[in-house]
Short mmCIF file of C-alpha atoms and ligand atoms in Angstrom, two decimals:
data_model
loop_
_atom_site.label_atom_id
_atom_site.label_comp_id
_atom_site.label_asym_id
_atom_site.label_seq_id
_atom_site.Cartn_x
_atom_site.Cartn_y
_atom_site.Cartn_z
CA UNK F 15 67.21 75.64 129.80
CA UNK F 16 67.86 78.22 127.03
CA UNK F 17 64.94 80.47 126.08
CA UNK F 18 63.98 80.45 122.37
CA UNK F 19 63.40 83.17 119.82
CA UNK F 20 62.37 82.75 116.21
CA UNK F 21 63.23 85.19 113.46
CA UNK F 22 63.67 85.07 109.67
CA UNK F 23 67.28 86.21 109.48
CA UNK F 24 70.25 86.83 111.76
CA UNK F 25 73.00 89.29 110.80
CA UNK F 26 76.31 89.11 112.67
CA UNK F 27 78.20 92.43 112.73
CA UNK F 28 76.90 96.00 112.92
CA UNK F 29 79.26 97.85 110.57
CA UNK F 30 77.95 99.52 107.42
CA UNK F 31 77.80 96.15 105.66
CA UNK F 32 75.79 94.31 108.33
CA UNK F 33 73.50 97.30 108.85
CA UNK F 34 72.86 97.84 105.13
CA UNK F 35 72.21 94.13 104.55
CA UNK F 36 69.84 94.08 107.54
CA UNK F 37 68.02 97.12 106.13
CA UNK F 38 67.68 95.53 102.68
CA UNK F 39 66.37 92.24 104.09
CA UNK F 40 63.90 94.09 106.31
CA UNK F 41 62.67 96.02 103.28
CA UNK F 42 62.01 92.64 101.67
CA UNK F 43 59.66 91.92 104.56
CA UNK F 44 61.90 89.63 106.64
CA UNK F 45 62.13 89.83 110.42
CA UNK F 46 65.82 90.58 111.09
CA UNK F 47 67.89 90.27 114.26
CA UNK F 48 71.39 91.84 114.26
CA UNK F 49 74.15 91.03 116.75
CA UNK F 50 77.03 93.45 117.37
CA UNK F 51 79.93 92.52 119.60
CA UNK F 52 80.75 96.09 120.74
CA UNK F 53 78.61 98.30 122.99
CA UNK F 54 77.23 100.02 119.88
CA UNK F 55 77.16 99.37 116.14
CA UNK F 56 79.42 101.05 113.61
CA UNK F 57 82.49 101.62 115.79
CA UNK F 58 85.12 99.71 113.78
CA UNK F 59 86.27 100.16 110.15
CA UNK F 60 83.02 101.86 109.18
CA UNK F 61 83.69 104.66 111.66
CA UNK F 62 87.44 104.84 110.90
CA UNK F 63 87.14 105.23 107.11
CA UNK F 64 87.57 108.34 104.97
CA UNK F 65 84.33 107.89 103.05
CA UNK F 66 85.79 108.16 99.55
CA UNK F 67 83.63 106.68 96.79
CA UNK F 68 86.55 106.22 94.47
CA UNK F 69 86.45 103.29 92.04
CA UNK F 70 88.56 105.16 89.49
CA UNK F 71 91.23 106.44 91.89
CA UNK F 72 91.55 103.01 93.52
CA UNK F 73 91.74 100.81 90.40
CA UNK F 74 94.80 100.20 88.23
CA UNK F 75 92.91 98.09 85.70
CA UNK F 76 89.37 97.10 84.78
CA UNK F 77 87.99 93.88 86.24
CA UNK F 78 85.17 92.39 88.30
CA UNK F 79 86.02 94.42 91.41
CA UNK F 80 86.15 97.67 89.45
CA UNK F 81 82.74 96.90 87.87
CA UNK F 82 81.25 96.16 91.29
CA UNK F 83 82.68 99.41 92.70
CA UNK F 84 81.45 101.48 89.75
CA UNK F 85 77.96 99.94 90.01
CA UNK F 86 77.84 100.80 93.71
CA UNK F 87 78.91 104.39 93.09
CA UNK F 88 75.99 104.75 90.68
CA UNK F 89 73.58 103.69 93.45
CA UNK F 90 74.81 106.34 95.92
CA UNK F 91 72.71 109.40 94.99
CA UNK F 92 69.44 107.45 95.43
CA UNK F 93 70.81 105.67 98.53
CA UNK F 94 71.70 109.03 100.15
CA UNK F 95 68.25 110.45 99.30
CA UNK F 96 66.46 107.42 100.73
CA UNK F 97 68.45 107.53 103.97
CA UNK F 98 67.73 111.22 104.38
CA UNK F 99 64.01 110.67 103.76
CA UNK F 100 63.93 107.78 106.26
CA UNK F 101 66.03 109.31 109.04
CA UNK F 102 66.54 113.04 108.44
CA UNK F 103 70.32 112.37 108.39
CA UNK F 104 72.27 113.85 105.47
CA UNK F 105 75.27 111.61 104.72
CA UNK F 106 76.87 114.55 102.89
CA UNK F 107 77.43 113.07 99.47
CA UNK F 108 79.85 115.52 97.83
CA UNK F 109 80.31 115.43 94.06
CA UNK F 110 83.12 117.92 93.42
CA UNK F 111 85.26 114.93 92.44
CA UNK F 112 88.83 113.87 93.08
CA UNK F 113 92.15 115.36 92.01
CA UNK F 114 95.03 112.89 91.68
CA UNK F 115 98.42 114.60 91.94
CA UNK F 116 101.77 113.60 90.43
CA UNK F 117 105.11 114.84 91.76
CA UNK F 118 107.56 112.67 89.77
CA UNK F 119 107.96 111.40 86.18
CA UNK F 120 106.87 107.98 87.32
CA UNK F 121 103.72 109.38 88.95
CA UNK F 122 102.94 111.43 85.81
CA UNK F 123 103.25 108.23 83.77
CA UNK F 124 100.93 106.41 86.17
CA UNK F 125 98.26 109.11 85.65
CA UNK F 126 98.70 108.90 81.86
CA UNK F 127 98.11 105.13 81.97
CA UNK F 128 95.13 105.44 84.31
CA UNK F 129 93.53 108.05 82.07
CA UNK F 130 94.08 105.90 78.97
CA UNK F 131 92.24 102.81 80.23
CA UNK F 132 89.53 104.77 82.01
CA UNK F 133 88.61 107.03 79.09
CA UNK F 134 88.81 103.92 76.89
CA UNK F 135 86.16 102.39 79.16
CA UNK F 136 83.96 105.47 78.70
CA UNK F 137 84.74 107.01 82.11
CA UNK F 138 85.50 110.65 82.75
CA UNK F 139 89.18 111.37 83.59
CA UNK F 140 90.45 114.81 82.69
CA UNK F 141 94.22 115.56 82.58
CA UNK F 142 95.22 118.90 84.10
CA UNK F 143 98.44 120.91 83.89
CA UNK F 144 99.77 122.11 87.26
CA UNK F 145 98.34 125.55 86.45
CA UNK F 146 94.89 124.10 85.67
CA UNK F 147 94.96 122.00 88.83
CA UNK F 148 95.69 125.11 90.90
CA UNK F 149 92.82 126.89 89.20
CA UNK F 150 90.56 124.19 90.67
CA UNK F 151 92.32 124.13 94.06
CA UNK F 152 94.43 127.28 94.52
CA UNK F 153 96.22 125.95 97.65
CA UNK F 154 97.87 123.01 95.89
CA UNK F 155 101.67 122.85 95.98
CA UNK F 156 103.66 124.57 93.23
CA UNK F 157 105.82 121.44 92.94
CA UNK F 158 103.14 119.24 91.35
CA UNK F 159 104.03 117.99 87.87
CA UNK F 160 100.54 117.06 86.70
CA UNK F 161 97.08 116.05 87.84
CA UNK F 162 94.03 114.04 86.82
CA UNK F 163 90.51 115.18 87.67
CA UNK F 164 88.05 112.34 88.28
CA UNK F 165 84.71 114.19 88.48
CA UNK F 166 82.76 111.03 89.30
CA UNK F 167 84.87 109.84 92.27
CA UNK F 168 82.89 111.33 95.19
CA UNK F 169 82.79 111.14 98.97
CA UNK F 170 80.36 110.78 101.87
CA UNK F 171 80.74 111.30 105.60
CA UNK F 172 81.00 107.64 106.64
CA UNK F 173 80.23 108.38 110.30
CA UNK F 174 76.96 110.03 109.28
CA UNK F 175 76.33 107.06 106.97
CA UNK F 176 76.73 104.70 109.91
CA UNK F 177 74.37 106.82 112.06
CA UNK F 178 71.82 106.93 109.24
CA UNK F 179 71.95 103.15 108.79
CA UNK F 180 71.53 102.57 112.54
CA UNK F 181 68.53 104.95 112.59
CA UNK F 182 67.04 103.43 109.45
CA UNK F 183 67.32 99.82 110.60
CA UNK F 184 66.07 100.69 114.07
CA UNK F 185 63.00 102.50 112.69
CA UNK F 186 62.31 99.68 110.27
CA UNK F 187 62.14 97.28 113.20
CA UNK F 188 65.46 95.42 112.95
CA UNK F 189 66.07 93.92 116.38
CA UNK F 190 69.61 95.08 117.32
CA UNK F 191 71.54 93.43 120.19
CA UNK F 192 74.91 94.89 121.22
CA UNK F 193 77.51 93.36 123.59
CA UNK F 194 76.66 90.12 121.82
CA UNK F 195 79.45 87.94 123.25
CA UNK F 196 80.17 84.51 121.82
CA UNK F 197 77.91 83.37 118.97
CA UNK F 198 77.63 79.67 118.14
CA UNK F 199 75.90 78.19 115.11
CA UNK F 200 73.18 75.61 115.01
CA UNK F 201 73.75 73.55 111.86
CA UNK F 202 71.76 70.41 111.07
CA UNK F 203 72.13 68.30 107.95
CA UNK F 204 74.13 70.95 106.06
CA UNK F 205 71.60 73.70 106.79
CA UNK F 206 71.76 76.62 109.24
CA UNK F 207 68.99 76.58 111.85
CA UNK F 208 70.02 79.61 113.90
CA UNK F 209 72.56 80.53 116.58
CA UNK F 210 73.03 80.58 120.31
CA UNK F 211 73.89 84.04 121.63
CA UNK F 212 73.39 85.98 124.86
CA UNK F 213 72.41 82.77 126.65
CA UNK F 214 69.49 82.15 124.27
CA UNK F 215 68.67 80.12 121.18
CA UNK F 216 67.74 82.15 118.13
CA UNK F 217 66.06 80.06 115.43
CA UNK F 218 66.42 81.36 111.87
CA UNK F 219 66.74 79.76 108.44
CA UNK F 220 69.16 82.52 107.34
CA UNK F 221 72.37 83.83 108.94
CA UNK F 222 74.63 86.49 107.38
CA UNK F 223 78.23 86.85 108.55
CA UNK F 224 79.12 90.54 108.24
CA UNK F 225 81.77 90.63 110.95
CA UNK F 226 84.35 92.59 108.93
CA UNK F 227 87.98 91.79 109.80
CA UNK F 228 86.77 89.28 112.40
CA UNK F 229 84.68 87.29 109.90
CA UNK F 230 87.05 84.33 109.75
CA UNK F 231 87.97 84.54 113.42
CA UNK F 232 84.77 83.20 114.89
CA UNK F 233 83.79 79.57 115.02
CA UNK F 234 84.72 78.04 111.64
CA UNK F 235 81.49 76.03 111.70
CA UNK F 236 79.54 79.26 111.81
CA UNK F 237 81.53 81.01 109.18
CA UNK F 238 82.59 78.31 106.75
CA UNK F 239 85.68 80.35 105.89
CA UNK F 240 89.25 79.13 106.41
CA UNK F 241 91.04 81.18 109.08
CA UNK F 242 93.38 82.93 106.62
CA UNK F 243 90.68 83.91 104.12
CA UNK F 244 90.05 87.33 105.70
CA UNK F 245 92.65 89.34 107.58
CA UNK F 246 92.85 92.89 108.97
CA UNK F 247 94.91 95.63 107.31
CA UNK F 248 95.56 98.43 109.76
CA UNK F 249 95.06 102.06 108.74
CA UNK F 250 95.98 105.19 110.69
CA UNK F 251 94.19 108.47 110.08
CA UNK F 252 94.14 112.03 111.38
CA UNK F 253 92.19 115.22 110.90
CA UNK F 254 93.09 118.89 110.60
CA UNK F 255 90.85 121.95 110.95
CA UNK F 256 90.85 123.90 107.70
CA UNK F 257 90.97 127.68 108.00
CA UNK F 258 88.94 128.87 106.17
CA UNK F 259 86.67 125.80 106.42
CA UNK F 260 86.40 125.49 102.62
CA UNK F 261 90.17 125.66 102.03
CA UNK F 262 89.85 122.51 99.87
CA UNK F 263 86.70 121.34 98.07
CA UNK F 264 87.89 118.31 96.10
CA UNK F 265 89.24 115.07 97.47
CA UNK F 266 93.00 115.40 96.81
CA UNK F 267 95.17 112.29 96.51
CA UNK F 268 98.88 111.68 96.03
CA UNK F 269 100.87 108.48 96.34
CA UNK F 270 101.62 109.40 99.95
CA UNK F 271 98.35 110.74 101.42
CA UNK F 272 94.76 111.55 100.65
CA UNK F 273 92.90 114.63 101.87
CA UNK F 274 89.13 114.55 102.22
CA UNK F 275 87.45 117.88 103.07
CA UNK F 276 84.23 117.72 105.10
CA UNK F 277 81.55 120.39 105.10
CA UNK F 278 82.19 121.27 108.75
CA UNK F 279 85.79 122.31 107.98
CA UNK F 280 87.51 119.10 109.05
CA UNK F 281 90.07 117.69 106.65
CA UNK F 282 90.35 113.91 106.91
CA UNK F 283 93.89 112.69 106.13
CA UNK F 284 94.72 109.07 105.41
CA UNK F 285 95.95 106.50 105.53
CA UNK F 286 98.67 104.06 106.40
CA UNK F 287 98.37 100.50 105.06
CA UNK F 288 99.91 98.03 107.54
CA UNK F 289 99.70 94.24 107.63
CA UNK F 290 100.20 93.92 111.42
CA UNK F 291 97.42 91.63 112.57
CA UNK F 292 94.79 92.87 115.01
CA UNK F 293 97.13 95.40 116.70
CA UNK F 294 95.53 98.85 116.66
CA UNK F 295 97.66 101.83 117.54
CA UNK F 296 98.36 105.30 116.22
CA UNK F 297 102.15 105.67 115.99
CA UNK F 298 104.48 108.66 115.72
CA UNK F 299 105.85 107.26 112.46
CA UNK F 300 102.39 106.77 110.97
CA UNK F 301 101.32 110.32 111.82
CA UNK F 302 104.65 111.72 110.55
CA UNK F 303 104.21 110.01 107.17
CA UNK F 304 100.64 111.26 106.81
CA UNK F 305 101.61 114.82 107.72
CA UNK F 306 104.55 114.77 105.31
CA UNK F 307 102.21 113.67 102.49
CA UNK F 308 99.70 116.35 103.49
CA UNK F 309 102.19 119.20 103.51
CA UNK F 310 103.76 118.03 100.26
CA UNK F 311 100.34 118.32 98.56
CA UNK F 312 99.15 121.53 100.24
CA UNK F 313 102.01 123.32 102.04
CA UNK F 314 99.69 125.81 103.76
CA UNK F 315 98.19 122.97 105.79
CA UNK F 316 101.36 123.00 107.94
CA UNK F 317 99.79 125.99 109.72
CA UNK F 318 96.44 124.34 110.45
CA UNK F 319 95.45 122.98 113.88
CA UNK F 320 95.50 119.22 114.37
CA UNK F 321 92.20 117.52 115.23
CA UNK F 322 91.93 113.82 116.11
CA UNK F 323 93.99 110.76 115.30
CA UNK F 324 92.38 107.32 114.98
CA UNK F 325 92.73 103.95 113.28
CA UNK F 326 90.82 100.97 111.99
CA UNK F 327 91.09 97.51 110.43
CA UNK F 328 90.16 96.96 106.79
CA UNK F 329 88.87 93.44 106.09
CA UNK F 330 90.99 91.99 103.28
CA UNK F 331 90.20 88.67 101.61
CA UNK F 332 93.06 86.45 100.49
CA UNK F 333 92.41 87.20 96.79
CA UNK F 334 91.49 90.91 97.31
CA UNK F 335 87.84 90.38 96.28
CA UNK F 336 84.87 90.82 98.62
CA UNK F 337 83.20 87.64 99.86
CA UNK F 338 79.50 87.86 99.05
CA UNK F 339 76.99 85.04 98.93
CA UNK F 340 75.94 81.69 100.33
CA UNK F 341 78.46 79.28 101.84
CA UNK F 342 78.41 75.50 101.55
CA UNK F 343 75.92 75.45 104.44
CA UNK F 344 72.44 76.20 103.12
CA UNK F 345 71.13 79.51 104.47
CA UNK F 346 74.53 80.65 105.81
CA UNK F 347 75.77 83.72 103.91
CA UNK F 348 78.89 85.93 104.07
CA UNK F 349 79.27 89.62 103.31
CA UNK F 350 82.80 90.71 104.11
CA UNK F 351 86.29 91.31 102.64
CA UNK F 352 85.49 94.82 101.38
CA UNK F 353 89.01 96.02 102.23
CA UNK F 354 89.54 99.66 101.10
CA UNK F 355 86.12 100.00 99.44
CA UNK F 356 83.54 98.99 102.02
CA UNK F 357 81.89 102.40 102.27
CA UNK F 358 81.70 102.61 98.48
CA UNK F 359 80.41 99.03 98.23
CA UNK F 360 77.71 99.35 100.89
CA UNK F 361 74.67 99.88 98.61
CA UNK F 362 75.59 97.24 96.01
CA UNK F 363 76.41 94.72 98.74
CA UNK F 364 73.01 95.23 100.35
CA UNK F 365 71.21 94.92 97.01
CA UNK F 366 73.21 91.88 95.91
CA UNK F 367 72.80 90.04 99.21
CA UNK F 368 69.04 90.72 99.31
CA UNK F 369 68.76 89.44 95.71
CA UNK F 370 70.70 86.27 96.54
CA UNK F 371 68.67 85.59 99.69
CA UNK F 372 65.40 86.10 97.77
CA UNK F 373 66.61 84.03 94.78
CA UNK F 374 66.25 87.04 92.47
CA UNK F 375 68.74 87.42 89.60
CA UNK F 376 71.28 90.08 90.68
CA UNK F 377 72.20 92.96 88.35
CA UNK F 378 75.84 91.71 88.37
CA UNK F 379 77.31 88.22 88.16
CA UNK F 380 77.93 87.28 91.83
CA UNK F 381 80.05 84.21 91.05
CA UNK F 382 83.53 85.85 91.37
CA UNK F 383 82.61 86.91 94.91
CA UNK F 384 81.16 83.61 96.10
CA UNK F 385 82.46 82.25 99.45
CA UNK F 386 82.54 78.84 97.77
CA UNK F 387 85.86 79.81 96.17
CA UNK F 388 87.38 79.10 99.61
CA UNK F 389 85.62 75.77 100.15
CA UNK F 390 88.59 73.65 99.07
CA UNK F 391 90.94 75.51 101.48
CA UNK F 392 88.29 75.27 104.18
CA UNK F 393 88.07 71.50 103.90
CA UNK F 394 91.87 71.22 103.94
CA UNK F 395 92.22 73.59 106.93
CA UNK F 396 89.78 71.61 109.03
CA UNK F 397 90.49 68.07 107.84
C1 LIG X 21 91.63 103.82 107.75
C2 LIG X 21 90.56 103.33 106.82
C3 LIG X 21 90.17 104.12 105.76
C4 LIG X 21 89.17 103.66 104.89
N1 LIG X 21 88.73 104.48 103.90
C5 LIG X 21 87.73 104.05 103.06
C6 LIG X 21 87.22 104.91 102.06
O1 LIG X 21 87.64 106.06 101.92
N2 LIG X 21 86.25 104.43 101.24
C7 LIG X 21 85.74 103.17 101.37
O2 LIG X 21 84.87 102.78 100.59
N3 LIG X 21 86.19 102.34 102.34
C8 LIG X 21 87.17 102.76 103.18
N4 LIG X 21 87.65 101.93 104.15
C9 LIG X 21 87.17 100.54 104.19
C10 LIG X 21 85.84 100.44 104.92
O3 LIG X 21 85.87 101.19 106.09
C11 LIG X 21 85.55 98.98 105.23
O4 LIG X 21 85.71 98.17 104.08
C12 LIG X 21 84.10 98.83 105.72
O5 LIG X 21 83.85 99.73 106.78
C13 LIG X 21 83.85 97.40 106.14
O6 LIG X 21 82.61 97.38 106.77
P1 LIG X 21 82.19 96.14 107.65
O7 LIG X 21 80.82 96.41 108.13
O8 LIG X 21 82.44 94.89 106.90
O9 LIG X 21 83.28 96.13 108.82
P2 LIG X 21 83.30 96.89 110.25
O10 LIG X 21 82.90 98.31 110.13
O11 LIG X 21 84.63 96.61 110.85
O12 LIG X 21 82.16 96.15 111.01
C14 LIG X 21 82.26 94.82 111.43
C15 LIG X 21 81.45 94.75 112.72
O13 LIG X 21 81.36 93.39 113.15
C16 LIG X 21 81.46 93.38 114.53
N5 LIG X 21 81.87 92.04 114.98
C17 LIG X 21 83.06 91.45 114.86
N6 LIG X 21 83.04 90.22 115.41
C18 LIG X 21 81.78 90.03 115.88
C19 LIG X 21 81.13 88.97 116.57
N7 LIG X 21 81.79 87.87 116.90
N8 LIG X 21 79.83 89.12 116.90
C20 LIG X 21 79.15 90.24 116.60
N9 LIG X 21 79.72 91.30 115.96
C21 LIG X 21 81.02 91.19 115.60
C22 LIG X 21 82.52 94.44 114.83
O14 LIG X 21 82.48 94.87 116.18
C23 LIG X 21 82.13 95.52 113.83
O15 LIG X 21 81.22 96.48 114.38
C24 LIG X 21 88.60 102.37 105.07
C25 LIG X 21 88.99 101.60 106.16
C26 LIG X 21 89.95 102.07 107.04
C27 LIG X 21 90.32 101.24 108.23
#
């Protein structure tokens, strides 16, 4: 016979999203149990990311996703302070901003258009001549044709963020179980009652699916998402050692690579964008493309030592929007589909999910992100 546990909420997935949601629910006074499939939390996309907090660099137009991203960026300074106070871990929020580079007429035009809609929306986006850009970052290539400074697009060290969230949730008393194995739902009369996992029954009136790229891969009964609603988009990354360690201070982005300088002298270089299923491998071609983009932007980096290479899977929803909210099973929630912006969206996701669970009115309209937008497909897929 299975042994029984009772808790208030179960979170499935220990990336930044699951951890931050667990932390927010715990702060609301709920008893939270988190299941992670791997031997430790935070080892997938959350570890692989570059840590850019870049709503303006990422967006080509205003819209609900841009508003969500911008709202999350605004939460970051307080979020970083709280995590440091709780855990002693500095997530290294850097606010020097981002420089977008243009090398062709078309890329110059793209920056002109981006600046127009962003300044029109009251955001800061400062055009720079090549000379002015090199005044900010003297090592930039002499072949750039123009640049845009986005002073409010920042960065954090996402690996430190993951460590801080693990420490914070652990100290707050979230019950974390790794090597979780198969998780099966217990649903009665359209309402979640808990799950079976690790050979036990876990009773809970609330379950949150935060399983990243794997969110729609588990039992469809548990997840209430059609299989194609979330899929992985592979990204390859590498690092260089800057000499001197402050060779770059801004995040530097071109159409072919982004460069993210860390305080310890590492330069994070990303990323490929590959729709290749769950295959994860660093390839010669991927690394060659990233290095070509790097050296194009900052030729001196050709002389710098290589550090690591790695990769990860970004969870992409069918319609490019995150999936946040309650499913058609009462008490069963989803928090996934954050694609390229999951580090940025961590604090707003946690706040929004905690508000929805507690029936508080969220600061932003959650409707565009509701999992219910997939309900029709779900019923068709499983009929
Ligand atoms: C190369 C790359 C660069 C990126 N750069 C940035 C960036 O600069 N800025 C930014 O904001 N975002 C960036 N992202 C996106 C960001 O990393 C993701 O959106 C974010 O990490 C998603 O977090 P998550 O917790 O949903 O997913 P994950 O971190 O993948 O976590 C999901 C967790 O669920 C677990 N899991 C899966 N199935 C189960 C199961 N059955 N039971 C229990 N646990 C399970 C997994 O093991 C994993 O630990 C990048 C991503 C990649 C890959």
